[in-house]
Structures are given as structure tokens and as C-alpha cells.
mmCIF file of C-alpha atoms in Angstrom:
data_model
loop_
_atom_site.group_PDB
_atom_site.id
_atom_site.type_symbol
_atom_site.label_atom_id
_atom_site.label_comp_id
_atom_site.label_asym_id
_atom_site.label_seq_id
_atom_site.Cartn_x
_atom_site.Cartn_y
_atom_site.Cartn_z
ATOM 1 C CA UNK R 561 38.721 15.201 19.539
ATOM 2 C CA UNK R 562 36.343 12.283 20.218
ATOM 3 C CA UNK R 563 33.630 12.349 17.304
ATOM 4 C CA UNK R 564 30.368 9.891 18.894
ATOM 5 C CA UNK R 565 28.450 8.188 16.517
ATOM 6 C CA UNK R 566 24.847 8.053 17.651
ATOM 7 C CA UNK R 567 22.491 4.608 17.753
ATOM 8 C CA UNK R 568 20.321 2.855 15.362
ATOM 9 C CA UNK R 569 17.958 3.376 18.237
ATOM 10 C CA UNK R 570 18.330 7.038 18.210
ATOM 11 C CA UNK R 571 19.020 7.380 14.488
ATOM 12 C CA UNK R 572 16.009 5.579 14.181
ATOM 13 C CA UNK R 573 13.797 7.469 16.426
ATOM 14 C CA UNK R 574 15.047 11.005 14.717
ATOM 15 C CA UNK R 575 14.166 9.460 11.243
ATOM 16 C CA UNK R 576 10.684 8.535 12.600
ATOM 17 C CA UNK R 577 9.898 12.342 13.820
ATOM 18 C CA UNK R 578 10.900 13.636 10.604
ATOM 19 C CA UNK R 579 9.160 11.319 8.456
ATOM 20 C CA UNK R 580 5.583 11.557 10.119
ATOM 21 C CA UNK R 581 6.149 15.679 10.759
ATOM 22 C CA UNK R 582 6.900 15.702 7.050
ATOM 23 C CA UNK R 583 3.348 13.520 6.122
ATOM 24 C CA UNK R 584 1.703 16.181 8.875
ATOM 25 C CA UNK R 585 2.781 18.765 6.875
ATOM 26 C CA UNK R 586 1.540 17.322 3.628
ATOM 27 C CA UNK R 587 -1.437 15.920 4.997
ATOM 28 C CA UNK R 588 -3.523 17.287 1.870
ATOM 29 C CA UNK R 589 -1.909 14.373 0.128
ATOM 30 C CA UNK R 590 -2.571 12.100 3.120
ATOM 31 C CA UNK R 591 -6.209 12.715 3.606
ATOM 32 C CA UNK R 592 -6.745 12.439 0.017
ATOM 33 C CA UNK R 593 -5.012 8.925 -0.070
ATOM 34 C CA UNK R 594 -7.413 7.559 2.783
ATOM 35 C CA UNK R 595 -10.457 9.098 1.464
ATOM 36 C CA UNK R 596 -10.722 7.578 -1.667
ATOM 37 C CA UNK R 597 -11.850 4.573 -0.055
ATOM 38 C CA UNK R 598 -13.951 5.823 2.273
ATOM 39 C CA UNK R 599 -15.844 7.672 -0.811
ATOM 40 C CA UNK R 600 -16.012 3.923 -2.355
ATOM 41 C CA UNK R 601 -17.488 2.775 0.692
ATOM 42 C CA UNK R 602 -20.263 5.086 1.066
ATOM 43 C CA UNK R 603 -21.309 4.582 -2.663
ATOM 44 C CA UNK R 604 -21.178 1.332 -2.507
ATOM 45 C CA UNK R 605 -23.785 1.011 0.593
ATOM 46 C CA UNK R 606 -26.145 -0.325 -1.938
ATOM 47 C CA UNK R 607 -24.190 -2.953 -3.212
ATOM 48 C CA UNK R 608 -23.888 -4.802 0.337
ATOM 49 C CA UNK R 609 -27.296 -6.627 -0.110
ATOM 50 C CA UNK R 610 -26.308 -7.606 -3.435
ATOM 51 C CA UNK R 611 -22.558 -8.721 -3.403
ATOM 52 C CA UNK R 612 -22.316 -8.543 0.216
ATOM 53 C CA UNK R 613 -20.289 -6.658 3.347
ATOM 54 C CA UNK R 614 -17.034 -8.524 2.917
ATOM 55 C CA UNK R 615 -16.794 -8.014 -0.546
ATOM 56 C CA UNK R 616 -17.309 -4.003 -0.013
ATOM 57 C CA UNK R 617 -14.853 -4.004 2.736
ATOM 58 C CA UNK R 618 -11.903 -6.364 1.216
ATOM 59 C CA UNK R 619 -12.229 -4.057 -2.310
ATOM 60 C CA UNK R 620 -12.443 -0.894 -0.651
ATOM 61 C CA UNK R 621 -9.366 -1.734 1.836
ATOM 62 C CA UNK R 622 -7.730 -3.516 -1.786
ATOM 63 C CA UNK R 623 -7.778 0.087 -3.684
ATOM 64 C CA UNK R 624 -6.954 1.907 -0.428
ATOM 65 C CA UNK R 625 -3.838 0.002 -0.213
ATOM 66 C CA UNK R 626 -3.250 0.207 -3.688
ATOM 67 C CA UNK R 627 -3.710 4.494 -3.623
ATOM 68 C CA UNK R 628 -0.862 3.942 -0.291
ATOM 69 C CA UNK R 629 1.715 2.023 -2.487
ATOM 70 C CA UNK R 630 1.634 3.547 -5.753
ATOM 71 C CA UNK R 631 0.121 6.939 -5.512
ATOM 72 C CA UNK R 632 1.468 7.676 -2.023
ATOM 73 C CA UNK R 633 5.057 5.591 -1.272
ATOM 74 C CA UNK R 634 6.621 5.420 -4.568
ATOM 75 C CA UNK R 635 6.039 9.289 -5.618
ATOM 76 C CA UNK R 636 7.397 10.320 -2.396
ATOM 77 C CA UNK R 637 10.347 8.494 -2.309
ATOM 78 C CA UNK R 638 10.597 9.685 -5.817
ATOM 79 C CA UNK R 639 10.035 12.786 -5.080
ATOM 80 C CA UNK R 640 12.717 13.438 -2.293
ATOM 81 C CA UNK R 641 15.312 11.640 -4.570
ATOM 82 C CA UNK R 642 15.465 14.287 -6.679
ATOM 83 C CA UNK R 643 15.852 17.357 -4.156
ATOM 84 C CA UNK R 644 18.405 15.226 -2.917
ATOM 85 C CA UNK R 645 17.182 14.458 0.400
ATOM 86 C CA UNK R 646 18.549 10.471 0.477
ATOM 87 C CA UNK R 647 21.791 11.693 -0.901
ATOM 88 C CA UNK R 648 21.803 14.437 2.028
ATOM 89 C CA UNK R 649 21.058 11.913 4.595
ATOM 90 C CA UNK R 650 23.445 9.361 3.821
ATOM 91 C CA UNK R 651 26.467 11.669 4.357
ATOM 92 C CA UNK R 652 25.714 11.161 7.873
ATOM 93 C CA UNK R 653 25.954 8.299 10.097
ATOM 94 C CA UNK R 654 22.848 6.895 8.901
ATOM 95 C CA UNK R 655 22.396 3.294 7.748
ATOM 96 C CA UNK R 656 20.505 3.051 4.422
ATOM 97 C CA UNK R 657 18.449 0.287 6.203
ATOM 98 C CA UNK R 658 17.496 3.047 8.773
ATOM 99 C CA UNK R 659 16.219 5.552 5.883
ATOM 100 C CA UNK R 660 14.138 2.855 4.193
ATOM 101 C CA UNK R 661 12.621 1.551 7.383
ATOM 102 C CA UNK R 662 11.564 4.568 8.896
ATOM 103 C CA UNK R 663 9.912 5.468 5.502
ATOM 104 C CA UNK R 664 8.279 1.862 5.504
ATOM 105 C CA UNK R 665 6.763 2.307 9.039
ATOM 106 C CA UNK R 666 5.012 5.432 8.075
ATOM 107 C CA UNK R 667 3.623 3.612 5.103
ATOM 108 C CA UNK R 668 2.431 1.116 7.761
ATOM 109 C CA UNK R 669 0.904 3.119 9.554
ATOM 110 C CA UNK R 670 -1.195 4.710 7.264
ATOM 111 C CA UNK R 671 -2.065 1.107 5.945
ATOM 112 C CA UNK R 672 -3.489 0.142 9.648
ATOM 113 C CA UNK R 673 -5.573 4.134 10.058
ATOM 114 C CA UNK R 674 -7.131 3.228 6.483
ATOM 115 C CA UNK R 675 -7.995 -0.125 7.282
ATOM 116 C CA UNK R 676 -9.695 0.931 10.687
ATOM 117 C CA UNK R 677 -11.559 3.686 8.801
ATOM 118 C CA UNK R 678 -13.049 1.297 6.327
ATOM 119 C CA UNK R 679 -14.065 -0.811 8.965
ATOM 120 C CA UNK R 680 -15.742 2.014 11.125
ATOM 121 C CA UNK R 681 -17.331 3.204 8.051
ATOM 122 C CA UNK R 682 -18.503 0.267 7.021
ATOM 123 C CA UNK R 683 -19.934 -0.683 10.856
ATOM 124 C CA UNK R 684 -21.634 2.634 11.104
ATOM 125 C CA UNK R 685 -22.485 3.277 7.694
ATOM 126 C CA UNK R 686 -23.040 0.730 5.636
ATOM 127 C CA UNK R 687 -23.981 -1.616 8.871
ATOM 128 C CA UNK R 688 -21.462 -4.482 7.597
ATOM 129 C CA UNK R 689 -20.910 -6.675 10.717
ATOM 130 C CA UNK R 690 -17.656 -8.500 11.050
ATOM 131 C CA UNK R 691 -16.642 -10.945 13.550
ATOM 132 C CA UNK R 692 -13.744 -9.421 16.198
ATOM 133 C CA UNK R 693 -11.557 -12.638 14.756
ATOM 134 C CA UNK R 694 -12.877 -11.529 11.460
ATOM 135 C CA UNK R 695 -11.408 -7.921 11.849
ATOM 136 C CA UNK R 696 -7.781 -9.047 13.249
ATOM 137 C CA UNK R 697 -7.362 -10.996 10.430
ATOM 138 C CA UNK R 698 -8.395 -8.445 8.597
ATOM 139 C CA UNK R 699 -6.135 -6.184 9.885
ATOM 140 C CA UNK R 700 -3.326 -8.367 9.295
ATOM 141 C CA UNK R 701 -3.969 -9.448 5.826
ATOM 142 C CA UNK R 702 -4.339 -5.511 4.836
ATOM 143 C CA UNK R 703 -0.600 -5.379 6.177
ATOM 144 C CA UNK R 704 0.025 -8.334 4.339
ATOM 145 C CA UNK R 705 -1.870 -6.847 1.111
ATOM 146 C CA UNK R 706 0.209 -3.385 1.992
ATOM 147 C CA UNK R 707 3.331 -4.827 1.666
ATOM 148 C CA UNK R 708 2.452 -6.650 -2.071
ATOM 149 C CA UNK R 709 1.973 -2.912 -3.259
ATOM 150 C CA UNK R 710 4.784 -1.125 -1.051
ATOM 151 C CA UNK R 711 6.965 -3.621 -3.172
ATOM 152 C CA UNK R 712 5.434 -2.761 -6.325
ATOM 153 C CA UNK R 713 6.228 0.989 -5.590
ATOM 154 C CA UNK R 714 9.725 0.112 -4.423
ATOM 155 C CA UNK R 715 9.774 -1.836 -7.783
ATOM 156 C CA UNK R 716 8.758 1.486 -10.107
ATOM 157 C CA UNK R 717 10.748 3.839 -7.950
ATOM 158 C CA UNK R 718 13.843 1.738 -8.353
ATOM 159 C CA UNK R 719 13.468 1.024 -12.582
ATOM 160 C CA UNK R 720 12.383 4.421 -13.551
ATOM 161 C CA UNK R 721 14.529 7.670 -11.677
ATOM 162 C CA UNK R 722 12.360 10.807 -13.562
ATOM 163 C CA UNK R 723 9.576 11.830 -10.666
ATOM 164 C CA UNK R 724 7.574 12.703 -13.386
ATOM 165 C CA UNK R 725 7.967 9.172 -15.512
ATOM 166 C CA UNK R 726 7.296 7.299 -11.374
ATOM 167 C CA UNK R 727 4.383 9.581 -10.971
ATOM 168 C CA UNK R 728 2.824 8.673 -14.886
ATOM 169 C CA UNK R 729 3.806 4.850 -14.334
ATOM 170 C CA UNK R 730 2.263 4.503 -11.134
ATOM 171 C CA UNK R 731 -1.159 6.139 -12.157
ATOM 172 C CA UNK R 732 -1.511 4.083 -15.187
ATOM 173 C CA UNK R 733 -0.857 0.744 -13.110
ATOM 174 C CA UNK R 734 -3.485 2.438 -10.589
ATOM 175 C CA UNK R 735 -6.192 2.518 -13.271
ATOM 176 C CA UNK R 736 -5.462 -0.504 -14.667
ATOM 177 C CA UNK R 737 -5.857 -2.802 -10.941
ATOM 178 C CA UNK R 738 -8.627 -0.469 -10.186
ATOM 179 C CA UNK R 739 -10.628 0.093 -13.483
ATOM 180 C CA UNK R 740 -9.753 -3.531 -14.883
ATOM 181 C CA UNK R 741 -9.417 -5.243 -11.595
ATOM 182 C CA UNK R 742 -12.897 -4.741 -10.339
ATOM 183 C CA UNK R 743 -14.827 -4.757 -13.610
ATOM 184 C CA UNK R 744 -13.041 -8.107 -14.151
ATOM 185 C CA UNK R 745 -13.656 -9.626 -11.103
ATOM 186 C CA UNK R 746 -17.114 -9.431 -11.457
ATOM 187 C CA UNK R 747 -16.763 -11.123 -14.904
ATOM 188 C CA UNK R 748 -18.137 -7.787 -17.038
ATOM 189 C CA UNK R 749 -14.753 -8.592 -19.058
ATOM 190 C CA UNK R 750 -15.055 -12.079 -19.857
ATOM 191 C CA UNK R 751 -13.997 -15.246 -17.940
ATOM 192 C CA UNK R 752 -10.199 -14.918 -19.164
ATOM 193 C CA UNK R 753 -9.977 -11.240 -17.771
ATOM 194 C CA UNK R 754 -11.825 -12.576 -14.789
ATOM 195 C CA UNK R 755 -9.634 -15.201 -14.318
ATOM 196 C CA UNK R 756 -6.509 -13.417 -15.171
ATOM 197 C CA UNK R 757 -7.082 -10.464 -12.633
ATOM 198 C CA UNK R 758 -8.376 -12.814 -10.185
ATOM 199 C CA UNK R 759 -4.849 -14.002 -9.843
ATOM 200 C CA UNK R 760 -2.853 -10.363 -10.183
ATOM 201 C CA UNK R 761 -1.971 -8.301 -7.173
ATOM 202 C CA UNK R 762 -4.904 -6.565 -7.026
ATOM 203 C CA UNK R 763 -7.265 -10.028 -7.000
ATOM 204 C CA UNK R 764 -5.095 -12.009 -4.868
ATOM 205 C CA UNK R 765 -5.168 -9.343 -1.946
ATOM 206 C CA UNK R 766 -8.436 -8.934 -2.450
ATOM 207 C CA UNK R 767 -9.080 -12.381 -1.965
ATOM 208 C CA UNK R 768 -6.722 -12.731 1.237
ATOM 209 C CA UNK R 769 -8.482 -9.690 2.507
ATOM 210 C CA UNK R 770 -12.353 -11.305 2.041
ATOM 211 C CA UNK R 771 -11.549 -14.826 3.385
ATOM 212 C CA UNK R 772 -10.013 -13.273 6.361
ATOM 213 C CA UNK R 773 -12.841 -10.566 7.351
ATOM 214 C CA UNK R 774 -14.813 -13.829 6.642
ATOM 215 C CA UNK R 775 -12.371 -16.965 8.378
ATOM 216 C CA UNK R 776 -15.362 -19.584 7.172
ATOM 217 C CA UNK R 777 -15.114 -18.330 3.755
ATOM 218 C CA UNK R 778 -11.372 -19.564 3.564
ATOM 219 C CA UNK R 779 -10.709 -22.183 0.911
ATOM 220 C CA UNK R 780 -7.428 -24.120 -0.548
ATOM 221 C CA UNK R 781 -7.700 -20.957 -3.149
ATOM 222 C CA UNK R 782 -7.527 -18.594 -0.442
ATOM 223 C CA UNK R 783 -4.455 -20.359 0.834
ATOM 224 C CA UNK R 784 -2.902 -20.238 -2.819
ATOM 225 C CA UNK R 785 -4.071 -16.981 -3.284
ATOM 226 C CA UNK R 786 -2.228 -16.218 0.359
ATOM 227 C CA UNK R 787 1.343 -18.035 -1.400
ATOM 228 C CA UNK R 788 1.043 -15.793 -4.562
ATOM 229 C CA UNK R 789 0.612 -12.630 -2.342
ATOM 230 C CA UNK R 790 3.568 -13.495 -0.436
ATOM 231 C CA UNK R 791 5.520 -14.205 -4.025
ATOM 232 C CA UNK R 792 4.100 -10.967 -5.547
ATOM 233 C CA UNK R 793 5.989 -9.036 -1.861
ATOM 234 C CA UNK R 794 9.220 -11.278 -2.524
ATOM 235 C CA UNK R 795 9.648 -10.512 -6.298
ATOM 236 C CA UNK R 796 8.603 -6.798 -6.102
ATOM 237 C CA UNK R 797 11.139 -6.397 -3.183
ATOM 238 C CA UNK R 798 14.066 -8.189 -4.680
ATOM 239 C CA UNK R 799 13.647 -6.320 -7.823
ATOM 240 C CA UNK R 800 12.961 -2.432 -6.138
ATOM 241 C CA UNK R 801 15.957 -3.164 -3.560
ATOM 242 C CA UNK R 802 18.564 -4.805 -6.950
ATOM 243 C CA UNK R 803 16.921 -1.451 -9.417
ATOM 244 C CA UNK R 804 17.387 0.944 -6.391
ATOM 245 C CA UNK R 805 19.781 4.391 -6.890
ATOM 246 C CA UNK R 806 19.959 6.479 -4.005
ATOM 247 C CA UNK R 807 20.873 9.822 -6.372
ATOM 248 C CA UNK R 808 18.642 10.697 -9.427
ATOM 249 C CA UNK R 809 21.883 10.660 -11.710
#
């Protein structure tokens, strides 16, 4: 009996269709992750004379992509650990590369509809107007900024196994980039929190995100803000992939 083992290509393509029927289905959960920016953006219309378009549209895209990582990717892969759904799908002839990219690619593209929002809502609402090289750099320094926080989730998900304990760690970290990241960055905490947050996660994509919707804007900080971001991605990855346990055991 001849037993045929299917392709990545197919594998792959299976993987996909479950993975965005299963965010379809909970799509509670996925409007509520792309709204809270958009709810930022509209109550922050007033702001844009004052601090100014790009800086509304890089923090809004900043704690979208932040809500996508942590509150979105790492409780869902958390999540489906326990039932048991990795441990299910590895008994077939499924790479673990396969699983984790599939799951990635959704992630992506919920980074790229969030990012498209804020900028529609911030063209037609808030009237922020952003060069076209301005919003493809944009775009690709939110996929950039995405992957910083994808690794941070991978990072949680991996060190901690309890859902519960993933879900707790990864709302506390939310509060304290979004609470403490934006208060700080304005300097309402002092110049060492200011300076401090300015080069976390949260500040540096921020950063990458604002001198790219504005290419003029970009300075040698920009560029080192650009290196830490890719560090941040490196280290969060190394550590989620080496802390990684397919079962919840």
C-alpha cells in the first residue's frame, strides 16, 4: 500500500484556510483588535494641530500592532496549545515550520488591514495627508514594527505555558507600552522615563513608523532607532523559538 505524503505547498495552503476560517469565526476578537485604534484615532482628531498627523498615525498604528502581538497572537497560540490543537497537528505530515508560518501570515495580514484602516481614517477623518512614498514606507515599517511585537508574543507564549498566566502577562506588558509609553513620550513622566521608553519597543517602532509616514523627518536616530527594532525582532524570536513547547505539559 503506497501511503503519499502531500506538499509544503499543499500543506501550506490547507493550514492557510483553516487559520483565516478559524479568525472568521472569531471575528468578535478580530474586530475588537483593529478597532481599538481606530477609536484612538478619532479621539485624537484634536490633537493633529497640536502634535501633528504623523504623530497620530505612527502611535495609533504603534498600539494597533501592539493589541495584534500581545493581545491577539500570543493568547491564541496559547490558547490552542492547551486543547491540544499543535499536538494534534503534528501527528501528521506537517512541518512545525508550516504550523508557525501559516499562523504568522494571518498575523500579517491583519497587521497590513489595520494599518490601511488607520490611514483611511486618518485621510477621511482626521484629514492627515501623507505622501504615497510616505504611506509605503509606512506600510512597511508597520510590518517591520509587527514583527518586534509578534516576537514579543512568541517570547511570552514560549516562557509561560498556563493560557491564563500568557493572557495576564501579556495585558500587563500592554498597559505598561501603552499607558507608560505614550505618557512618557510626551515627557509627562520625566526626561528619564521619556528617554527610557523612547528607546523600548513601543518608542522605537513608533519612531520607525513617524520618520517613514514622514521620509524628510528621518534622522541618524531614526536609523538607530530602525537597528534596535530589528534587535528587539532578533532577540524576541531567538528566545520564543529556544522557550517554545508544542504540548502544555
Amino acid at each position: 500500500m503506497e501511503t503519499r505524503i502531500p506538499k509544503n505547498t499543499t500543506v501550506m495552503a490547507a493550514l492557510l484556510r483553516a487559520d483565516f476560517t478559524t479568525l472568521w469565526r472569531n471575528r468578535r476578537s478580530f474586530r475588537l483588535v483593529l478597532i481599538v485604534p481606530l477609536i484612538i484615532l478619532v479621539s485624537w482628531k484634536g490633537l493633529v494641530d497640536k502634535l501633528g498627523g504623523v504623530f497620530v498615525l505612527s502611535s495609533c498604528i504603534t498600539i494597533g500592532l501592539t493589541s495584534i502581538g500581545l493581545m491577539g497572537y500570543s493568547n491564541a497560540i496559547a490558547r490552542d496549545r492547551d486543547r491540544g490543537v499543535f499536538q494534534r497537528l503534528r501527528v501528521g505530515p506537517v512541518s512545525s515550520w508550516t504550523i508557525m508560518i501559516s499562523r504568522l501570515l494571518v498575523q500579517i495580514a491583519m497587521i497590513m488591514v489595520m494599518t490601511l484602516l488607520v490611514f483611511i481614517g486618518g485621510y477621511y477623518i482626521d484629514h492627515i495627508h501623507v505622501s504615497p512614498l510616505g504611506y509605503i514606507a509606512g506600510l512597511l515599517m508597520s510590518l517591520l514594527g509587527g514583527a518586534v511585537y509578534l516576537g514579543l508574543g512568541q517570547a511570552i507564549v514560549g516562557r509561560f505555558k498556563n493560557p491564563e498566566t500568557v493572557n495576564s502577562i501579556t495585558r500587563l506588558v500592554y498597559f505598561i507600552f501603552i499607558m507608560i509609553g505614550m505618557f512618557g513620550e510626551l515627557g509627562l513622566l520625566g526626561k528619564e522615563t521619556q528617554e527610557i521608553m523612547s528607546w523600548s519597543p513601543y518608542g522605537v517602532v513608533r519612531e520607525i513608523l513617524a520618520a517613514s509616514l514622514e521620509p524628510s523627518a528621518w534622522t541618524f536616530k531614526t536609523t538607530y532607532a530602525l537597528l534596535a527594532a530589528v534587535a528587539y525582532t532578533i532577540m524576541f524570536v531567538v528566545l520564543g523559538v529556544k522557550w517554545f513547547k508544542w504540548e502544555n505539559k
